[in-house]
Amino acid sequence: MSNVSMRIDIVSAEKQIFSGEAIMVFVTGELGELGIAPGHSQLLTNIQPGYIRLIQKDNREEVFYISGGMLEVQPYIVSILADTAMRADDIDEASAVQAKEQAQKALAGKISAIDFARATAELAEAAAQIRALQHLRKRIKH
């Protein structure tokens, strides 16, 4: 791997989650997964709820959960702005599983269009948190 790195900033509505250097970033955009390396062309896109993987200069991988948001890529700067973002290590799995189950129950019942939209969003968020945890666990096993 190259020694060339880029600055990564991950910011939620509440606080800055990460600011540092990485040699590769993976995030899910509107049309699928994006791999961003130093020197990437400029890009501005929405990002989907899910996880972000950073490969740091020492080849360590960090995983973060995001609820969706915006991604801005400059050749050596990547900014991720999310409503909610957290390190995968900080996710409460029991709460995520419970939120997913509640959203699935709400979707199965008779609900209004507004409640349907809210339950769908809650289901997507809980599922994304669980995927982030699963990826983190898979990485730790290797």
Tab-separated table of C-alpha atoms in Angstrom:
chain	number	residue	atom	x	y	z
A	1	MET	CA	0.000	0.000	0.000
A	2	SER	CA	1.057	3.534	-0.658
A	3	ASN	CA	2.172	5.964	2.029
A	4	VAL	CA	-0.018	8.669	0.480
A	5	SER	CA	-2.966	9.457	2.716
A	6	MET	CA	-5.948	11.755	2.822
A	7	ARG	CA	-7.661	13.656	5.604
A	8	ILE	CA	-10.959	12.165	6.763
A	9	ASP	CA	-13.554	14.057	8.790
A	10	ILE	CA	-16.697	12.299	10.034
A	11	VAL	CA	-19.120	14.679	11.707
A	12	SER	CA	-22.571	14.084	13.187
A	13	ALA	CA	-25.136	16.685	14.168
A	14	GLU	CA	-23.841	16.402	17.754
A	15	LYS	CA	-20.055	16.204	17.423
A	16	GLN	CA	-16.994	15.304	15.412
A	17	ILE	CA	-16.616	11.508	15.420
A	18	PHE	CA	-13.300	11.152	13.601
A	19	SER	CA	-10.646	13.423	12.181
A	20	GLY	CA	-7.449	11.910	10.903
A	21	GLU	CA	-5.542	10.303	8.067
A	22	ALA	CA	-6.458	7.219	6.039
A	23	ILE	CA	-5.283	5.543	2.855
A	24	MET	CA	-8.715	4.225	1.842
A	25	VAL	CA	-12.370	4.867	2.728
A	26	PHE	CA	-15.392	2.713	1.878
A	27	VAL	CA	-18.924	4.124	2.153
A	28	THR	CA	-22.291	3.296	0.562
A	29	GLY	CA	-23.539	6.007	-1.775
A	30	GLU	CA	-26.867	6.263	-3.561
A	31	LEU	CA	-25.753	3.870	-6.307
A	32	GLY	CA	-23.687	1.414	-4.262
A	33	GLU	CA	-20.403	1.102	-2.393
A	34	LEU	CA	-17.696	3.655	-3.065
A	35	GLY	CA	-13.998	3.092	-2.506
A	36	ILE	CA	-12.128	6.360	-2.145
A	37	ALA	CA	-8.344	6.590	-2.310
A	38	PRO	CA	-6.034	9.626	-2.169
A	39	GLY	CA	-6.288	11.641	-5.365
A	40	HIS	CA	-9.918	10.618	-6.010
A	41	SER	CA	-11.823	13.002	-8.264
A	42	GLN	CA	-14.188	15.481	-6.674
A	43	LEU	CA	-17.573	14.093	-5.677
A	44	LEU	CA	-20.637	15.215	-3.769
A	45	THR	CA	-23.339	12.620	-3.077
A	46	ASN	CA	-25.889	11.386	-0.587
A	47	ILE	CA	-24.853	8.375	1.457
A	48	GLN	CA	-27.076	5.576	2.680
A	49	PRO	CA	-27.469	4.349	6.254
A	50	GLY	CA	-24.766	1.812	6.901
A	51	TYR	CA	-21.163	1.626	7.847
A	52	ILE	CA	-17.989	3.386	6.842
A	53	ARG	CA	-14.670	1.557	6.751
A	54	LEU	CA	-11.406	3.466	7.042
A	55	ILE	CA	-8.044	1.872	6.312
A	56	GLN	CA	-5.433	3.809	8.234
A	57	LYS	CA	-1.776	4.280	7.289
A	58	ASP	CA	-0.730	1.339	9.486
A	59	ASN	CA	-3.378	-0.839	7.722
A	60	ARG	CA	-5.655	-0.883	10.788
A	61	GLU	CA	-9.322	-0.735	9.904
A	62	GLU	CA	-11.879	1.370	11.763
A	63	VAL	CA	-15.624	0.943	11.364
A	64	PHE	CA	-18.275	3.612	11.946
A	65	TYR	CA	-22.079	3.567	11.725
A	66	ILE	CA	-23.874	6.430	9.979
A	67	SER	CA	-27.585	7.078	9.597
A	68	GLY	CA	-27.058	8.528	6.124
A	69	GLY	CA	-25.975	11.984	5.109
A	70	MET	CA	-23.665	13.687	2.634
A	71	LEU	CA	-20.233	12.778	1.310
A	72	GLU	CA	-17.862	15.364	-0.115
A	73	VAL	CA	-14.652	14.189	-1.743
A	74	GLN	CA	-11.757	16.444	-2.676
A	75	PRO	CA	-8.533	14.878	-4.000
A	76	TYR	CA	-6.991	14.580	-0.491
A	77	ILE	CA	-9.898	15.456	1.819
A	78	VAL	CA	-13.048	13.415	2.522
A	79	SER	CA	-15.866	14.940	4.580
A	80	ILE	CA	-18.785	12.864	5.809
A	81	LEU	CA	-21.707	14.755	7.323
A	82	ALA	CA	-24.335	12.603	9.030
A	83	ASP	CA	-27.338	13.173	11.268
A	84	THR	CA	-26.085	10.328	13.443
A	85	ALA	CA	-22.636	8.765	13.435
A	86	MET	CA	-20.795	6.587	15.931
A	87	ARG	CA	-17.951	4.162	16.182
A	88	ALA	CA	-19.175	0.610	15.650
A	89	ASP	CA	-17.630	-0.294	19.030
A	90	ASP	CA	-20.122	2.094	20.692
A	91	ILE	CA	-23.304	0.545	19.247
A	92	ASP	CA	-25.610	-1.132	21.770
A	93	GLU	CA	-26.508	-4.345	19.951
A	94	ALA	CA	-29.455	-5.217	22.176
A	95	SER	CA	-31.037	-1.801	21.573
A	96	ALA	CA	-30.459	-2.069	17.818
A	97	VAL	CA	-32.058	-5.527	17.657
A	98	GLN	CA	-35.016	-4.355	19.757
A	99	ALA	CA	-35.496	-1.251	17.549
A	100	LYS	CA	-35.423	-3.445	14.438
A	101	GLU	CA	-38.034	-5.813	15.869
A	102	GLN	CA	-40.322	-2.924	16.896
A	103	ALA	CA	-40.064	-1.351	13.444
A	104	GLN	CA	-40.860	-4.682	11.777
A	105	LYS	CA	-43.942	-5.107	14.014
A	106	ALA	CA	-45.104	-1.576	13.197
A	107	LEU	CA	-44.721	-2.248	9.476
A	108	ALA	CA	-46.715	-5.486	9.782
A	109	GLY	CA	-49.685	-3.696	11.396
A	110	LYS	CA	-52.160	-1.202	10.002
A	111	ILE	CA	-50.474	2.183	10.213
A	112	SER	CA	-50.788	5.559	8.530
A	113	ALA	CA	-48.450	6.670	5.739
A	114	ILE	CA	-46.520	8.886	8.184
A	115	ASP	CA	-46.079	6.037	10.653
A	116	PHE	CA	-45.083	3.743	7.779
A	117	ALA	CA	-42.368	6.178	6.686
A	118	ARG	CA	-41.114	6.543	10.262
A	119	ALA	CA	-41.078	2.773	10.847
A	120	THR	CA	-39.270	2.209	7.541
A	121	ALA	CA	-36.602	4.758	8.496
A	122	GLU	CA	-36.209	3.221	11.961
A	123	LEU	CA	-35.895	-0.249	10.429
A	124	ALA	CA	-33.195	0.955	8.004
A	125	GLU	CA	-31.276	2.630	10.828
A	126	ALA	CA	-31.411	-0.404	13.125
A	127	ALA	CA	-30.442	-2.765	10.302
A	128	ALA	CA	-27.495	-0.518	9.404
A	129	GLN	CA	-26.283	-0.524	13.011
A	130	ILE	CA	-26.471	-4.317	13.094
A	131	ARG	CA	-24.547	-4.568	9.783
A	132	ALA	CA	-21.832	-2.303	11.206
A	133	LEU	CA	-21.515	-4.565	14.253
A	134	GLN	CA	-21.427	-7.687	12.091
A	135	HIS	CA	-18.662	-6.222	9.937
A	136	LEU	CA	-16.704	-5.243	13.043
A	137	ARG	CA	-16.996	-8.774	14.457
A	138	LYS	CA	-15.974	-10.360	11.154
A	139	ARG	CA	-12.908	-8.094	11.003
A	140	ILE	CA	-11.906	-8.969	14.580
A	141	LYS	CA	-12.064	-12.724	13.822
A	142	HIS	CA	-9.513	-12.378	11.004
